[in-house]
Amino acid sequence: MPRYGQLVVGPAGSGKSTYCHNLQQHCEEMRRTVHVVNLDPAAEHFKYSMLADIRELISVEDVMEDPDLKFGPNGGLIFCMEYLAENMDWLFEQLDDIEDDYIIFDCPGQIELYTHIPVMRRLVDTLQKWNFHLCAIFCIDSQFMVESSKFISGVLSALSTMVTLEIAHVNVMTKVDLLSKKSKKQLERYLEPDMITLLNEEFNEKKHGSRFHKMNSLMAQMVDDYGLVCFMPLDISEDDNSSLNDILLQVDIAIQYGEDLEPKEPREIEEEQDEGYG
């Protein structure tokens, strides 16, 4: 039987753990079971209930306190993730007996893990060997994405992650509920962006020179031509959780969730409706 998973990635402070918590709550309301695994060895506080926690295996704090290693926070985090990659039997044991195999993996936010260090790709490859259908959820704070220059930086980070992980990918603009009314009006143009226009606005030829302008134009053309990057907004203040539901639907389609499930008998549907779930 196939198993399903979301790898929740993105910069530190982008709302990954909040996304995991709200998704878990939303699925509980839908009578759908999901489990959350914390893979961030530097994390401190969680609202969601955890199936497994990497800090039981290794933590950044322990690594930094080791007198032989002498790592700082960044080096310690990379060491922890490489240690996990060498000890994946620990993760296998945590996941082995779970019947409802829809797992949310809350991943660390250090960008190097998704750009030039292959450790997260090794994690993906191992999970796929365990029959997981995976989708990466790239979270980025919408408060930093309503300016062209910052948005372009976010797009390139998302694109780098897509290329590195090579799995289904959904980009999510988090914390939309914290935006001002003015910023929310500006947000629409960044969800499915015209990269050429944005770059021309931010880096015009007169100010930055023709060679720099040509490089930006080619980069924008690549993103636009292949439709590699677009974003879905997440507003956790919505009463109906419509944006979260839209994201979940997009992910389910990407990983083909539910295609192997047995259809319910009419009696089961009637019983659920009587209980108020229909």
XYZ file of C-alpha atoms in Angstrom:
278
model
C 0.000 0.000 0.000
C 1.268 3.513 -0.779
C 2.052 5.940 2.007
C 1.746 9.715 1.811
C 3.740 12.608 3.179
C 4.293 16.348 3.151
C 7.774 17.796 3.682
C 7.155 21.244 5.153
C 10.192 23.350 4.291
C 11.152 27.011 4.018
C 13.189 29.701 5.785
C 13.333 29.944 9.567
C 10.338 31.839 10.960
C 8.225 31.306 7.854
C 5.397 29.584 9.735
C 6.165 25.922 9.053
C 5.209 24.648 12.516
C 2.088 26.814 12.545
C 1.097 25.337 9.187
C 1.601 21.816 10.586
C -0.498 22.607 13.658
C -3.367 24.137 11.695
C -3.332 21.355 9.123
C -3.476 18.726 11.859
C -6.437 20.487 13.493
C -8.210 20.934 10.164
C -7.830 17.251 9.319
C -9.130 16.240 12.757
C -12.269 18.299 12.088
C -12.628 16.430 8.789
C -12.270 13.093 10.638
C -9.076 12.488 8.716
C -6.002 11.257 10.559
C -2.606 12.809 9.919
C 0.536 12.499 12.014
C 3.270 15.090 12.454
C 6.967 14.271 12.760
C 9.366 16.971 13.928
C 12.610 16.841 11.950
C 13.962 20.167 13.234
C 16.680 19.430 15.821
C 16.776 23.116 16.822
C 13.044 23.494 17.520
C 11.814 24.415 20.985
C 8.033 24.768 21.157
C 5.153 23.058 19.338
C 1.390 23.295 19.348
C 0.827 20.105 17.381
C 0.934 16.600 18.809
C 3.977 14.691 17.576
C 4.284 11.154 16.357
C 8.086 11.389 16.560
C 10.692 14.007 17.449
C 14.241 14.041 16.047
C 15.439 15.577 19.324
C 14.981 12.153 20.891
C 17.732 11.025 18.520
C 19.890 14.165 18.440
C 19.484 17.893 19.067
C 21.433 21.011 18.140
C 21.815 21.888 21.811
C 23.522 18.562 22.538
C 25.849 18.962 19.557
C 26.828 22.517 20.506
C 27.611 21.426 24.062
C 29.883 18.605 22.886
C 33.471 19.790 23.621
C 34.915 17.639 20.823
C 32.652 18.980 18.062
C 32.701 22.718 18.890
C 29.912 23.559 16.423
C 27.869 26.735 16.337
C 24.105 26.745 15.651
C 24.356 26.402 11.841
C 27.076 23.774 11.844
C 25.292 21.923 14.628
C 22.050 21.768 12.653
C 23.779 20.421 9.553
C 25.589 17.837 11.707
C 22.249 16.734 13.200
C 20.616 16.274 9.793
C 23.606 14.338 8.469
C 23.444 12.186 11.600
C 19.766 11.475 10.875
C 20.650 10.532 7.291
C 23.124 7.988 8.662
C 20.597 6.637 11.170
C 17.380 6.402 9.186
C 16.545 3.155 10.946
C 15.439 5.343 13.873
C 12.864 7.097 11.662
C 11.787 3.789 10.135
C 10.996 2.444 13.608
C 8.904 5.535 14.399
C 6.824 5.139 11.231
C 6.687 1.375 10.920
C 3.554 0.609 12.938
C 1.387 3.539 11.832
C -1.788 2.441 10.056
C -2.900 5.894 8.877
C 0.104 6.621 6.709
C -0.306 10.347 6.026
C 2.686 11.988 7.652
C 3.580 15.684 7.901
C 7.333 16.190 8.287
C 8.158 19.531 9.927
C 11.640 20.238 8.550
C 14.404 22.652 9.623
C 14.644 26.103 8.056
C 18.330 26.376 7.200
C 18.413 27.187 3.491
C 21.736 25.404 2.878
C 19.962 22.087 3.448
C 17.938 22.672 0.281
C 20.525 24.329 -1.942
C 23.976 22.749 -1.885
C 23.965 20.090 0.862
C 22.397 16.798 -0.323
C 21.090 15.654 3.070
C 17.413 16.526 2.462
C 17.529 14.834 -0.927
C 18.844 11.714 0.815
C 15.847 11.899 3.160
C 13.484 12.157 0.188
C 15.111 9.203 -1.566
C 14.830 7.052 1.558
C 11.175 7.927 2.159
C 10.374 7.104 -1.455
C 12.041 3.714 -1.008
C 9.616 3.230 1.897
C 6.767 3.755 -0.597
C 5.959 7.360 0.360
C 4.313 9.650 -2.192
C 5.777 13.022 -1.229
C 5.009 16.695 -1.754
C 7.182 19.576 -0.567
C 5.359 22.513 1.014
C 7.621 25.550 0.663
C 6.467 28.136 3.216
C 7.457 31.768 2.956
C 6.255 34.721 5.030
C 3.901 36.902 2.973
C 4.959 39.962 5.007
C 8.311 39.832 3.209
C 6.854 39.019 -0.206
C 4.923 42.153 -1.120
C 8.040 43.950 -2.373
C 9.511 42.981 -5.740
C 13.125 42.481 -4.642
C 12.202 40.303 -1.652
C 9.680 38.382 -3.707
C 12.266 37.563 -6.377
C 14.626 36.286 -3.681
C 11.831 34.070 -2.345
C 11.026 32.752 -5.833
C 14.632 31.738 -6.425
C 14.808 29.997 -3.029
C 11.629 28.080 -3.848
C 12.962 27.197 -7.295
C 16.267 25.960 -5.840
C 14.365 23.732 -3.423
C 12.193 22.337 -6.227
C 15.260 21.457 -8.283
C 17.071 19.878 -5.322
C 14.246 17.705 -3.961
C 12.657 16.727 -7.306
C 9.245 15.903 -5.851
C 5.783 17.430 -6.199
C 5.925 20.981 -4.876
C 3.433 23.546 -3.538
C 4.536 27.065 -2.565
C 2.585 28.664 0.280
C 2.536 32.308 1.349
C 1.941 32.133 5.088
C 0.748 34.748 7.605
C -1.619 36.445 5.157
C -3.838 37.156 8.166
C -1.116 39.493 9.506
C -0.969 41.688 6.392
C -2.465 45.156 6.292
C -5.401 45.845 3.977
C -3.064 47.659 1.586
C -0.620 44.737 1.481
C -3.435 42.244 0.923
C -4.494 44.214 -2.163
C -0.922 44.087 -3.476
C -0.635 40.360 -2.800
C -2.667 39.246 -5.818
C 0.043 40.176 -8.309
C 2.562 37.973 -6.485
C 0.549 34.762 -6.392
C 1.005 34.062 -10.125
C 3.685 36.624 -10.906
C 4.772 38.205 -14.168
C 8.467 37.960 -13.387
C 9.639 40.141 -16.283
C 7.479 43.053 -15.157
C 8.539 42.674 -11.537
C 12.226 42.603 -12.412
C 11.932 45.577 -14.738
C 10.287 47.542 -11.965
C 12.975 46.680 -9.432
C 16.114 46.614 -11.579
C 15.767 48.959 -14.539
C 18.420 49.169 -17.218
C 19.193 52.854 -16.667
C 20.032 52.332 -13.010
C 21.826 48.970 -13.100
C 23.278 48.705 -16.619
C 22.449 46.621 -19.670
C 24.363 43.444 -18.717
C 22.649 43.202 -15.324
C 19.301 43.930 -16.946
C 19.839 41.190 -19.556
C 20.683 38.607 -16.873
C 17.508 39.447 -14.931
C 15.410 39.304 -18.086
C 16.699 35.823 -18.961
C 16.091 34.621 -15.404
C 12.560 36.015 -15.410
C 11.870 34.500 -18.834
C 12.897 31.066 -17.563
C 10.531 31.252 -14.577
C 7.658 32.583 -16.688
C 8.083 30.201 -19.637
C 8.087 27.051 -17.560
C 5.591 28.159 -14.917
C 7.978 26.900 -12.254
C 6.844 29.083 -9.391
C 3.470 30.279 -8.161
C 2.138 30.694 -4.624
C -1.000 29.793 -2.677
C -2.046 32.136 0.172
C -2.659 30.813 3.689
C -4.909 32.824 5.993
C -5.443 30.950 9.265
C -7.979 33.525 10.490
C -10.649 32.275 8.060
C -13.644 30.690 9.759
C -14.095 28.124 6.991
C -10.365 27.345 6.537
C -10.882 27.763 2.792
C -7.265 28.630 1.955
C -5.953 25.712 4.040
C -8.469 23.408 2.379
C -7.360 24.623 -1.066
C -3.735 23.836 -0.203
C -4.623 20.386 1.117
C -6.618 19.625 -2.027
C -3.710 20.713 -4.225
C -1.321 18.476 -2.281
C -3.691 15.499 -2.370
C -3.938 15.785 -6.141
C -0.153 16.045 -6.461
C 0.504 12.898 -4.420
C -2.592 11.051 -5.697
C -3.963 10.653 -2.191
C -7.186 8.678 -1.947
C -6.997 6.956 -5.323
C -6.379 3.616 -3.611
C -9.105 4.064 -0.959
C -12.158 1.865 -1.049
C -15.387 3.757 -1.860
C -17.816 4.029 1.037
C -21.050 2.110 1.099
C -24.230 4.253 1.014
C -25.032 3.155 4.584
C -21.664 4.500 5.825
C -22.326 7.861 4.154
C -25.812 8.043 5.730
C -24.399 7.273 9.179
C -21.801 10.035 8.832
C -24.487 12.507 7.730
C -26.649 11.542 10.734
C -23.675 12.258 12.966
C -23.275 15.707 11.424
C -20.250 15.057 9.232
C -21.950 15.093 5.858
